[in-house]
Short mmCIF file of C-alpha atoms and ligand atoms in Angstrom, two decimals:
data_model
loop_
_atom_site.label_atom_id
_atom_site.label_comp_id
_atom_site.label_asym_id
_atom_site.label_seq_id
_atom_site.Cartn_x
_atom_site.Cartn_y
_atom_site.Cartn_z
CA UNK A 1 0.00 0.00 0.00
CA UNK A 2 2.78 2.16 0.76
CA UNK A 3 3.77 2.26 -3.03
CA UNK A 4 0.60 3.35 -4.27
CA UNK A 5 0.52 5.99 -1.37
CA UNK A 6 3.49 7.24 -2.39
CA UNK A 7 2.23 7.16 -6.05
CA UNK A 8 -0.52 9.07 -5.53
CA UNK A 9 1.45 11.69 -3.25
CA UNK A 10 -0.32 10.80 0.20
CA UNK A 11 2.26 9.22 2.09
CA UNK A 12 2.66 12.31 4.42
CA UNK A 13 -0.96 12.63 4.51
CA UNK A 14 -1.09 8.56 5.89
CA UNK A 15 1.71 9.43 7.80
CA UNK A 16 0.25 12.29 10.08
CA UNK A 17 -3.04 10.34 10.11
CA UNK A 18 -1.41 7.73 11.98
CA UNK A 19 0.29 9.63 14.31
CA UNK A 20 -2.94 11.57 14.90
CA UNK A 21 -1.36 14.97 13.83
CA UNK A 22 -4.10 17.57 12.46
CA UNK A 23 -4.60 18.01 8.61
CA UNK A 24 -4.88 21.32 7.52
CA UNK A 25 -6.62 23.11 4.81
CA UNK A 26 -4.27 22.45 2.25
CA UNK A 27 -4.06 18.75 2.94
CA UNK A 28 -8.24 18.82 3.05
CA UNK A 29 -8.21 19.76 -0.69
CA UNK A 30 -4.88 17.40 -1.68
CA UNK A 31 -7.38 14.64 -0.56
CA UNK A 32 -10.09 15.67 -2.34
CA UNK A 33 -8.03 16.37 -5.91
CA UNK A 34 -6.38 13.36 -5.47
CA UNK A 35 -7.26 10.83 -8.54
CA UNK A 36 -6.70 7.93 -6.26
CA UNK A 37 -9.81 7.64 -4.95
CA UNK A 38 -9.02 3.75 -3.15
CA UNK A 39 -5.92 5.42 -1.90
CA UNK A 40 -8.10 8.19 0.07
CA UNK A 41 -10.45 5.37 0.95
CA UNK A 42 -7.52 2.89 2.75
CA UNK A 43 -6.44 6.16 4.61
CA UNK A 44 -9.82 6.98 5.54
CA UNK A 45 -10.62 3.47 6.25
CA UNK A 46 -7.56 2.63 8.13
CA UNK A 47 -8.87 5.43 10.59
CA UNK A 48 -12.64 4.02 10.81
CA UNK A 49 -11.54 1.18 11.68
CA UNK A 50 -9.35 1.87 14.55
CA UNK A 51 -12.09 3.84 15.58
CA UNK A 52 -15.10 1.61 15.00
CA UNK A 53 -13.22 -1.87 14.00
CA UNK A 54 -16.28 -3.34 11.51
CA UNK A 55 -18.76 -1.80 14.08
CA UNK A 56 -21.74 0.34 12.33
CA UNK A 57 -24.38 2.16 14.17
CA UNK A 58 -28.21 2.71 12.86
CA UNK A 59 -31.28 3.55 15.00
CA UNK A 60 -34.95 2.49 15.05
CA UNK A 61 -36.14 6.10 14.24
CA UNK A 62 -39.11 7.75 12.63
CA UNK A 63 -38.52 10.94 10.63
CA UNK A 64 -41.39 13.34 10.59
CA UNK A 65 -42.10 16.84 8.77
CA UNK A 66 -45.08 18.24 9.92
CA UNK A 67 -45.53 21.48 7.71
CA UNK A 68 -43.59 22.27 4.13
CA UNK A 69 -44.73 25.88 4.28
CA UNK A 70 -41.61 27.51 4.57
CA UNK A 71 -41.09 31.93 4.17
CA UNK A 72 -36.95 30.84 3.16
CA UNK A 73 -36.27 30.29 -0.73
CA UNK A 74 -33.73 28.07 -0.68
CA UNK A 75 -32.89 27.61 -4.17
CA UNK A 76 -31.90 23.68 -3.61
CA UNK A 77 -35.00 22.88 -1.52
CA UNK A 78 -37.86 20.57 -3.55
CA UNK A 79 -39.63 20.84 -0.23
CA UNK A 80 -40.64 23.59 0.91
CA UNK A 81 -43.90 26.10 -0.20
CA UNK A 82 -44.33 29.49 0.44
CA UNK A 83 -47.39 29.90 2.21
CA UNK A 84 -50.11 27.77 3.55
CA UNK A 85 -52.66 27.23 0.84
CA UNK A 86 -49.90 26.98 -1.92
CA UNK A 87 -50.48 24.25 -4.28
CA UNK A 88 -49.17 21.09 -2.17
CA UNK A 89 -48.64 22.61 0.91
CA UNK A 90 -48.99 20.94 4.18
CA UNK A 91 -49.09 21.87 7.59
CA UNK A 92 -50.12 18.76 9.81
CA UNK A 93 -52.55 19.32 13.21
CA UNK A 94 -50.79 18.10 16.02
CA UNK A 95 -53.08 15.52 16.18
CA UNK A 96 -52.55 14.10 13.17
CA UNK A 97 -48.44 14.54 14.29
CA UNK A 98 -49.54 12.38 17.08
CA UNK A 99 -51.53 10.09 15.32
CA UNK A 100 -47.82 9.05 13.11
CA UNK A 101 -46.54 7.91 16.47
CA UNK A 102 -49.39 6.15 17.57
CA UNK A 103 -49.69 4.06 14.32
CA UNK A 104 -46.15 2.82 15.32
CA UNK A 105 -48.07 1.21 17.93
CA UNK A 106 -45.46 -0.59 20.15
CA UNK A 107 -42.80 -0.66 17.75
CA UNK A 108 -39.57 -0.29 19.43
CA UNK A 109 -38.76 3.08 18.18
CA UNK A 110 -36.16 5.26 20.21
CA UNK A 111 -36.10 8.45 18.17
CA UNK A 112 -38.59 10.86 16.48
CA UNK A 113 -36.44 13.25 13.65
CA UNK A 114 -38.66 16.08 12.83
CA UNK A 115 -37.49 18.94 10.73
CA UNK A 116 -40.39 21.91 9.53
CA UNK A 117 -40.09 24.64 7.00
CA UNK A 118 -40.41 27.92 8.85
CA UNK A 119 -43.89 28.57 8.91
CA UNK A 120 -44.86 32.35 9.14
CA UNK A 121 -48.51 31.63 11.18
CA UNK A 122 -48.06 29.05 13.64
CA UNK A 123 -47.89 30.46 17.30
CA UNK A 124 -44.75 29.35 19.31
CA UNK A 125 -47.00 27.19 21.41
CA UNK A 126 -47.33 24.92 18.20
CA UNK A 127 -44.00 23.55 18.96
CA UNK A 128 -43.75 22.99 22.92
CA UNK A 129 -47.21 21.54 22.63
CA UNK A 130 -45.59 19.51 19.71
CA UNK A 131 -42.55 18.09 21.52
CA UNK A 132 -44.63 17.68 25.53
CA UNK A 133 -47.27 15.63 23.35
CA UNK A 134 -45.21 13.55 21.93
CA UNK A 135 -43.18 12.78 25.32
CA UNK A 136 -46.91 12.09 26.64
CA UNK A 137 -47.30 9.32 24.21
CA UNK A 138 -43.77 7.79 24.45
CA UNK A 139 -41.79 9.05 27.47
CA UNK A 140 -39.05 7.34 27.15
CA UNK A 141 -38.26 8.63 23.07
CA UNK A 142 -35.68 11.03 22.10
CA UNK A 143 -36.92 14.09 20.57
CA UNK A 144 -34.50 14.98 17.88
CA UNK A 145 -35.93 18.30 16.58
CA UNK A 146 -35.66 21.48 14.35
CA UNK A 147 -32.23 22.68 12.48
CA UNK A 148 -30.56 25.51 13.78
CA UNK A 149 -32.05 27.55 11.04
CA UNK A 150 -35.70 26.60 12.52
CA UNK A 151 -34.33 27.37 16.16
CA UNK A 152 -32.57 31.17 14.40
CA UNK A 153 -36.08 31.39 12.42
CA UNK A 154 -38.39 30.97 15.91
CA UNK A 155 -36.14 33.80 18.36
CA UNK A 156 -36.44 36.18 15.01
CA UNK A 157 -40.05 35.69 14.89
CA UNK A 158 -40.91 35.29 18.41
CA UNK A 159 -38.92 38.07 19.43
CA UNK A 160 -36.48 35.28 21.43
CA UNK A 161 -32.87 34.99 22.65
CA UNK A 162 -31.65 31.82 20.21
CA UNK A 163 -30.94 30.49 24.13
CA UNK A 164 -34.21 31.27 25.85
CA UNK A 165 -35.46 29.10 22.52
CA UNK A 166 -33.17 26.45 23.11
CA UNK A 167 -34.45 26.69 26.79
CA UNK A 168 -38.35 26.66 26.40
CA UNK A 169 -37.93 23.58 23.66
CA UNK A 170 -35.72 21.76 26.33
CA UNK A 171 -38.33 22.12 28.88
CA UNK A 172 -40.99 21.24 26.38
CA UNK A 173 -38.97 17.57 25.72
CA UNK A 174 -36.84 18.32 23.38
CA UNK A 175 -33.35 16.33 23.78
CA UNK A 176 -30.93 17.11 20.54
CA UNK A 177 -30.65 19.03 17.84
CA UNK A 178 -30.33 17.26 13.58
CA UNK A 179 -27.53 18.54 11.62
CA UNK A 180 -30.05 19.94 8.91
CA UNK A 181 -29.47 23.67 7.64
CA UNK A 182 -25.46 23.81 7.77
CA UNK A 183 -25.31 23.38 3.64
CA UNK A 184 -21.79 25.21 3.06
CA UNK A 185 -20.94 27.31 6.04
CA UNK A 186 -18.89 30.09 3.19
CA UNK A 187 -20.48 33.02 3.15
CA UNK A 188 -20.17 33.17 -0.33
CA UNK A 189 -21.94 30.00 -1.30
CA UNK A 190 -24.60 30.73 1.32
CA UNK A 191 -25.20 34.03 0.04
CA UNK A 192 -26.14 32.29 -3.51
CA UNK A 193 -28.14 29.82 -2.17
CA UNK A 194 -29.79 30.61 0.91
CA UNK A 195 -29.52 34.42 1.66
CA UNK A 196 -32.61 34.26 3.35
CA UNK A 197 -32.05 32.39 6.32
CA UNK A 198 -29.67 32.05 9.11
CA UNK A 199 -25.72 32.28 8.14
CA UNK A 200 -22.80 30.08 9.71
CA UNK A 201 -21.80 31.74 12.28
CA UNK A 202 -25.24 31.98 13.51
CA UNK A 203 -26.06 28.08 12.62
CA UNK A 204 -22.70 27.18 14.68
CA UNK A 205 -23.14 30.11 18.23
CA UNK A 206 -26.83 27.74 18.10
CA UNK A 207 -25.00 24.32 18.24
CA UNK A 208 -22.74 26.08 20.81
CA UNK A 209 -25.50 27.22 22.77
CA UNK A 210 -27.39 23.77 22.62
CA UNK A 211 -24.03 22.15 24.00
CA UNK A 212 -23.91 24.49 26.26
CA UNK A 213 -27.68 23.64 27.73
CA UNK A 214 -26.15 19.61 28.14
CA UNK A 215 -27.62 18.37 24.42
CA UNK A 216 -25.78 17.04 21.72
CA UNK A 217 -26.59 17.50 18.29
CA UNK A 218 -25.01 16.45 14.57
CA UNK A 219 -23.53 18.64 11.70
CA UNK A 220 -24.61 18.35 8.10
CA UNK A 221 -22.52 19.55 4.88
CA UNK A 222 -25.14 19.51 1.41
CA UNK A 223 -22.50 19.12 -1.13
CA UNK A 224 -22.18 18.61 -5.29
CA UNK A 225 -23.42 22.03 -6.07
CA UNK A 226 -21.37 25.85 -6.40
CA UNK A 227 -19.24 25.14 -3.38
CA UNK A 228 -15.39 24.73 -3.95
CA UNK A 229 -13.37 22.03 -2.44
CA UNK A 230 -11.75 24.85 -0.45
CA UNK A 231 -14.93 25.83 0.76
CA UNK A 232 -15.76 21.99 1.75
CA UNK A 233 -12.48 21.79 3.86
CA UNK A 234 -13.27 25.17 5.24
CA UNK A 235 -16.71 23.66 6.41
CA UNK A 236 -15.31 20.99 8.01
CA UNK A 237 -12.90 22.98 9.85
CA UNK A 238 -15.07 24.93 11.25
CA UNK A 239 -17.21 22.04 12.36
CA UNK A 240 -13.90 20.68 14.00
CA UNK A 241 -13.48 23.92 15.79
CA UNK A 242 -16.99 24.13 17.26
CA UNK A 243 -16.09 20.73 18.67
CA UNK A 244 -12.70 21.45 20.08
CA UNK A 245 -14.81 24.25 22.55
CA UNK A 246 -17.53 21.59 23.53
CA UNK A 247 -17.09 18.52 22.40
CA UNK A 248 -21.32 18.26 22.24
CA UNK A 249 -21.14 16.98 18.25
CA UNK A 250 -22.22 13.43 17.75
CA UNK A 251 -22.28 12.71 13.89
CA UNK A 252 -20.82 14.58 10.94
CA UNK A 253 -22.99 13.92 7.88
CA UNK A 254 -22.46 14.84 4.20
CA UNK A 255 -25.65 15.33 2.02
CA UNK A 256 -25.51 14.67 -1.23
CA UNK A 257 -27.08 17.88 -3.28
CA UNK A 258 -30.25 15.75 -5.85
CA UNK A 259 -31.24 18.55 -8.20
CA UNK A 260 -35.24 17.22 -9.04
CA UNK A 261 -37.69 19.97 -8.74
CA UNK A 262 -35.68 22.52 -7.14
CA UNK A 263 -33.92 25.76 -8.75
CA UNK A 264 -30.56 24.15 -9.07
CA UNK A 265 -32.24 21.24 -11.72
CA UNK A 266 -29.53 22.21 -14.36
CA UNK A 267 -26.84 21.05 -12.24
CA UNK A 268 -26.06 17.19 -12.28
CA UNK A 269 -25.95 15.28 -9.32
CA UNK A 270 -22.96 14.49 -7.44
CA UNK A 271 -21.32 10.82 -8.51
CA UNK A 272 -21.00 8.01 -6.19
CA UNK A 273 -17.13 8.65 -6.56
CA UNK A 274 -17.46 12.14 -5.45
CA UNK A 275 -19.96 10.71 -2.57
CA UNK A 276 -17.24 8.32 -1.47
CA UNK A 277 -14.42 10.84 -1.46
CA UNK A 278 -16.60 13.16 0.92
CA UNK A 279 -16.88 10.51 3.27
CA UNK A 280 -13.63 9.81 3.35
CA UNK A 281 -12.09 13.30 3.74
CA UNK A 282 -14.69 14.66 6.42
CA UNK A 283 -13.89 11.21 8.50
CA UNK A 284 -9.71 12.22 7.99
CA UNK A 285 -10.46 15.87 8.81
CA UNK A 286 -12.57 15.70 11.33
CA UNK A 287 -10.21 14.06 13.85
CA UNK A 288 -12.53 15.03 17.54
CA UNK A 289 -15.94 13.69 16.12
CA UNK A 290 -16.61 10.15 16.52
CA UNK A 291 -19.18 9.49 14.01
CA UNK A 292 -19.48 9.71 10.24
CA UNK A 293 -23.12 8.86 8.68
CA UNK A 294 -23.86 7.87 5.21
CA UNK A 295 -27.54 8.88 5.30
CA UNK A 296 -28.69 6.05 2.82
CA UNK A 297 -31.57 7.70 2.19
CA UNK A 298 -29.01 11.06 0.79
CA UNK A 299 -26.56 8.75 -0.93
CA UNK A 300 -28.66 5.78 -2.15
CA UNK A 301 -28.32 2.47 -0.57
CA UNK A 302 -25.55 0.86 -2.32
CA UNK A 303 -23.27 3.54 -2.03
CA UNK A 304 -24.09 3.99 1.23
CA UNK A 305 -22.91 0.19 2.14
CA UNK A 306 -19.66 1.31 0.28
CA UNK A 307 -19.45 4.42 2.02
CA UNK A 308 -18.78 1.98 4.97
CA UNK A 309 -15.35 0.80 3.88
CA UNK A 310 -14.83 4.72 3.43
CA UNK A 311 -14.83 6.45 6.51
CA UNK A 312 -18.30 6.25 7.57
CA UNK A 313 -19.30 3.72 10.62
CA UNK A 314 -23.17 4.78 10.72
CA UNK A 315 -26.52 4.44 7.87
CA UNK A 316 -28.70 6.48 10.41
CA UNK A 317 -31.89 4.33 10.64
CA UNK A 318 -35.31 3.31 9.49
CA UNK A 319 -36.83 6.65 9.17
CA UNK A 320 -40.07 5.74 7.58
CA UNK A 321 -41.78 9.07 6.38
CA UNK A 322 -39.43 11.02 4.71
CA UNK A 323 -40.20 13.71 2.00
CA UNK A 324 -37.49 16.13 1.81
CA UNK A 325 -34.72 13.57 -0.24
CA UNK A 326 -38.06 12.58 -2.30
CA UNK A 327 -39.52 15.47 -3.70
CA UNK A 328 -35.78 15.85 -4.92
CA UNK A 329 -35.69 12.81 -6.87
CA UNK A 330 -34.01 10.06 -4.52
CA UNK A 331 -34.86 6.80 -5.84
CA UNK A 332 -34.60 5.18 -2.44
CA UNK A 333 -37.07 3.36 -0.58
CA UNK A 334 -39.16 6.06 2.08
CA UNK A 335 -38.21 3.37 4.73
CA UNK A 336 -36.11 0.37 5.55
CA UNK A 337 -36.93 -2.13 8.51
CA UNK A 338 -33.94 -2.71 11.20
CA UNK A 339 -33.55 -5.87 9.26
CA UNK A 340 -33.24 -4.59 6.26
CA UNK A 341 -30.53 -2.22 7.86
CA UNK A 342 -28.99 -5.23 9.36
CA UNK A 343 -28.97 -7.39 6.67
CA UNK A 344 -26.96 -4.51 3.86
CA UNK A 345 -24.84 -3.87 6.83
CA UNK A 346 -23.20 -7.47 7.00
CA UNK A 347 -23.88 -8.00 3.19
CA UNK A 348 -20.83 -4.82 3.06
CA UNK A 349 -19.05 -6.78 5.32
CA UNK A 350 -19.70 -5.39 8.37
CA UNK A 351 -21.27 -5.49 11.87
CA UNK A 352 -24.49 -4.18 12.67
CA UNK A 353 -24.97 -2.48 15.88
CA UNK A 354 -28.57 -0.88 16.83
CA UNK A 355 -28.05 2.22 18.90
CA UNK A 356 -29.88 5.23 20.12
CA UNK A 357 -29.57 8.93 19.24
CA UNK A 358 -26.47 9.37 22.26
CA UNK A 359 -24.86 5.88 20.36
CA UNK A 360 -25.61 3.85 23.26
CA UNK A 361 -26.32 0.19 22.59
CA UNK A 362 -29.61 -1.04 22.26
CA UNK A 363 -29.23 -4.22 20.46
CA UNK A 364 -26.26 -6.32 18.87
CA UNK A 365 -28.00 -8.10 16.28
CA UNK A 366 -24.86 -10.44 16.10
CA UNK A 367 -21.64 -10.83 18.09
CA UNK A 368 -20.17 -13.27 15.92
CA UNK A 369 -16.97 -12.13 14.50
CA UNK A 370 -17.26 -8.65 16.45
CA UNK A 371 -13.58 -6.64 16.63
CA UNK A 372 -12.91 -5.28 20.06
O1 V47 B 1 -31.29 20.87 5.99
C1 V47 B 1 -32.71 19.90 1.36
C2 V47 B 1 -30.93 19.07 2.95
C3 V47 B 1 -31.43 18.63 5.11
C4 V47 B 1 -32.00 19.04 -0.50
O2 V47 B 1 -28.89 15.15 12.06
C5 V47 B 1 -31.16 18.63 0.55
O3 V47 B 1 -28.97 12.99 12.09
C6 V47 B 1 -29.91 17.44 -0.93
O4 V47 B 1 -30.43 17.49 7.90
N1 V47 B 1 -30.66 17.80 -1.99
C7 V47 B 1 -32.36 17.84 6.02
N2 V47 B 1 -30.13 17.84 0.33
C8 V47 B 1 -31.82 16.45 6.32
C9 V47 B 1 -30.87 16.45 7.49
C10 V47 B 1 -30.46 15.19 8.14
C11 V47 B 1 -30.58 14.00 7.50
C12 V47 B 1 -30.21 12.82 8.16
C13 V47 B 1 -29.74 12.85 9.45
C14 V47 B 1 -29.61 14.07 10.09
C15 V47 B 1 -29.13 14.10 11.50
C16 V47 B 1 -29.96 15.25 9.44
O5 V47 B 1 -31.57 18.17 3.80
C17 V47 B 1 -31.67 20.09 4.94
C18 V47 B 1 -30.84 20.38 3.69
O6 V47 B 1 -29.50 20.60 4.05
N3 V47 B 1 -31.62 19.20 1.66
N4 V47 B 1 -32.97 19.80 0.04
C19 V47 B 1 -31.71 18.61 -1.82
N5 V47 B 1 -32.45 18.98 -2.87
#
């Protein structure tokens, strides 16, 4: 292996990996030009699995979106409507939200995902009544709610601290925070894309804030678009950063940018190569954060399996009722089964492990052949 490192100009690269020496910007975008994509992927590889050994995480989880009307134009976002009333707008009661979780009946479930568009009518009430209801019905669920952009949207519109928001949700039942809204933390790309809405610095003080208050949350990067490889590494250093101060990040997870009925249609999807290599560089760069998810439902099932032997060590989990991936074209199923999960996780090679949202164990499916 060493030869073909060297070949493809990554032996210091390997070398400071396994020393556990920082990369740098410059080193971020080496990986990422590099042609040798296999050669990225048995660095980034060699570092998931002294991590993780053939471990891999997923969750019994339903994901939920209870309105689409949403006052930010996004120009990626298939998703979202203006206003209520606009042609396939939705905006669920919240007892039809509670009516999802009771179908589940008593399926095992251990985490409720639930990001909104940010909808201009609903009072504040709408989403502590939201989160308490839900705890009614299953007390013992974790309440993984609203992007950082919904929690920036509600203090602007509320007339709120972003920490007296973070505060009143908490009390309400809310435990983390998803990694949704971070797209490209650049100004400049943001500014294209989604001027509208809450910027970087913002989207990271909120994570901050929510580590601050004792909850964890994840960190998303939507790439294949305008951004520059310079402005991916840039992303993930500043994701790094956040968790050098708290050390509250769970999960890093790059989104793969599907351009179906969105403003951004002309541009072509990202490749599985390109998936791969994102992977494998945001699990190399991001040295403090112990989780990299290939969000099958982003990235497409089989190269999410592959993503495994690249970095990542987690396929998220059932999910069940999403929309947001589908209205953008992803050809995936809307929900897998935890045996489904189980069964493409060993069929990669692998060893499935069934966690919750804070990556404790709730079930190992099989110990046979399980690295320490
Ligand atoms: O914030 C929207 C992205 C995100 C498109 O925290 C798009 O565990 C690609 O954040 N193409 C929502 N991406 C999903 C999300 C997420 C998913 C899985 C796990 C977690 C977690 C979080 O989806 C949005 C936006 O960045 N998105 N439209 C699109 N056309």
């Amino acid at each position: 292996m060493r030869a073909r490192l060297k070949t493809a100009g990554l032996v210091d690269i390997a070398d400071k990996v396994e020393s556990r020496e920082r990369l740098s910007l410059d080193e971020g975008v080496r990986l990422f030009e590099t042609p040798d994509l296999l050669a990225l992927g048995w660095i980034a590889n060699r570092e998931r699995e002294r991590r993780h050994g053939d471990r891999t995480y997923f969750n019994h989880n339903l994901r939920l979106e209870a309105t689409n009307v949403c006052e930010a134009s996004c120009l990626f976002c298939s998703f979202a409507r203006l206003k209520p009333g606009d042609p396939g707008a939705h905006t669920m009661t919240l007892e039809q939200v509670f009516g999802k979780l009771r179908q589940r009946g008593d399926e095992p479930l251990t985490e409720i995902h639930i990001v909104n568009g940010l909808h201009p009518e609903l009072p504040f009430s709408y989403y502590t009544d939201l989160l308490s209801g839900l705890k009614a019905i299953r007390p013992g669920i974790h309440l993984k709610c609203f992007t950082a952009v919904e929690i920036a949207f509600f203090a602007d519109h509320y007339g709120k601290t972003d920490r007296d928001v973070l505060v009143e949700l908490k009390a309400a039942g809310l435990d983390s925070l998803p990694g949704g809204g971070a797209e490209i933390f650049a100004a400049r790309v943001r500014q294209k894309i989604c001027h509208d809405k809450c910027d970087g610095p913002r989207y990271l003080s909120i994570h901050r804030i929510a580590h601050a208050l004792g909850m964890r949350t994840n960190v998303t990067m939507l790439y294949g678009h305008i951004e520059t490889l310079e402005e991916r590494v840039d992303h993930l250093l500043q994701t790094r950063a956040l968790q050098d101060d708290t050390g509250g990040l769970q999960a890093f997870i790059p989104l793969a940018f599907h351009p179906d009925n969105n403003q951004m249609r002309k541009l072509p999807p990202p490749s599985a190569s390109e998936t791969l290599r994102v992977h494998a560089v945001a699990r190399l760069v991001l040295d403090n954060v112990d989780h990299i998810k290939a969000y099958w439902i982003s990235c497409g099932v089989e190269v999410a399996q592959t993503a495994l032997w690249f970095g990542a060590d987690d396929l998220d989990g059932t999910v069940q009722e999403e929309t947001i991936y589908h209205m953008a074209g992803s050809s995936t199923p809307t929900a897998l089964s935890t045996g489904d999960i189980e069964r493409l996780i060993r069929d990669a090679g692998r060893e499935p492990i069934e966690r919750d949202t804070l990556y404790n164990v709730v079930r190992v499916p099989s110990a046979v052949g399980l690295r320490a």
